[in-house]
XYZ file of C-alpha atoms in Angstrom:
91
model
C -23.302 -8.301 0.096
C -20.201 -6.819 -0.647
C -21.149 -6.768 -4.383
C -24.201 -4.438 -3.632
C -22.510 -2.285 -1.088
C -22.484 1.556 -2.295
C -18.919 1.728 -0.618
C -15.564 0.594 -2.128
C -14.378 -2.615 -0.042
C -11.092 -4.267 -0.820
C -10.123 -7.079 0.866
C -6.312 -8.631 1.346
C -4.317 -11.083 2.784
C -1.554 -10.464 5.446
C 1.116 -9.482 3.112
C -0.958 -6.432 1.611
C -1.993 -8.506 -1.671
C -5.515 -7.893 -2.818
C -8.103 -11.040 -2.714
C -11.211 -9.419 -3.710
C -12.850 -6.045 -4.574
C -16.203 -5.344 -5.036
C -17.767 -3.009 -8.071
C -17.701 0.081 -6.407
C -13.783 -0.423 -5.687
C -13.684 -1.334 -9.307
C -15.004 2.035 -10.018
C -12.848 4.046 -7.566
C -9.655 2.299 -8.319
C -10.450 2.144 -12.322
C -9.696 -1.745 -12.680
C -11.374 -4.781 -12.467
C -11.534 -7.251 -9.954
C -9.528 -10.045 -12.472
C -6.865 -7.374 -12.646
C -6.687 -6.114 -9.036
C -6.503 -9.535 -7.450
C -3.189 -10.591 -6.806
C -1.671 -7.023 -6.637
C -0.448 -4.981 -3.619
C -2.923 -2.670 -2.335
C 0.103 -0.351 -2.214
C 0.073 -0.440 -6.288
C -3.150 1.948 -6.001
C -1.657 4.613 -3.837
C 0.178 7.780 -5.396
C 3.901 7.836 -4.939
C 3.698 11.001 -3.046
C 1.092 9.622 -0.349
C 3.546 6.661 -0.060
C 6.250 8.795 0.938
C 4.066 11.038 3.440
C 2.862 7.866 5.213
C 6.405 6.456 5.095
C 7.873 9.393 6.590
C 4.967 9.541 9.307
C 5.963 5.857 10.131
C 9.736 5.707 9.697
C 11.090 9.135 10.944
C 9.782 9.077 14.650
C 10.827 5.771 15.647
C 13.016 4.501 12.674
C 13.353 0.788 13.977
C 9.355 0.710 13.762
C 10.206 0.394 9.823
C 11.438 -3.029 10.469
C 8.001 -3.909 11.408
C 5.861 -2.553 8.835
C 4.142 -4.978 6.357
C 6.372 -6.395 3.676
C 4.423 -4.914 0.692
C 4.443 -1.298 2.243
C 8.210 -1.673 3.060
C 8.894 -2.670 -0.533
C 7.030 -0.052 -1.975
C 8.807 2.414 0.144
C 11.968 1.133 -0.492
C 11.341 1.319 -4.467
C 9.636 4.526 -4.349
C 13.001 6.676 -4.592
C 11.783 9.133 -1.941
C 13.440 10.039 1.600
C 11.149 7.790 3.480
C 11.919 4.686 0.807
C 15.653 5.783 1.807
C 14.720 4.958 5.460
C 12.882 1.865 4.410
C 15.965 0.468 2.503
C 18.177 0.877 5.601
C 16.069 -1.292 7.508
C 16.454 -4.112 5.349
């Protein structure tokens, strides 16, 4: 069913690792399912987007950063951005 869907469908496990993608997602992400499976979903986000989303999450309530999914916290912490600094302080 997902393979014939016109919309991109990406499934992940609880840690944010990709478990499957359909052909529309392959086109959108410019990768194959074989190359995407096992990678973090955050690998496919632009660093500026990660920073923007991270700031939205960690600035209002810094302690909330501790509750972020590990994959997002790790992506933010390694981004070298202001929100990455905040995420690193919660480790």
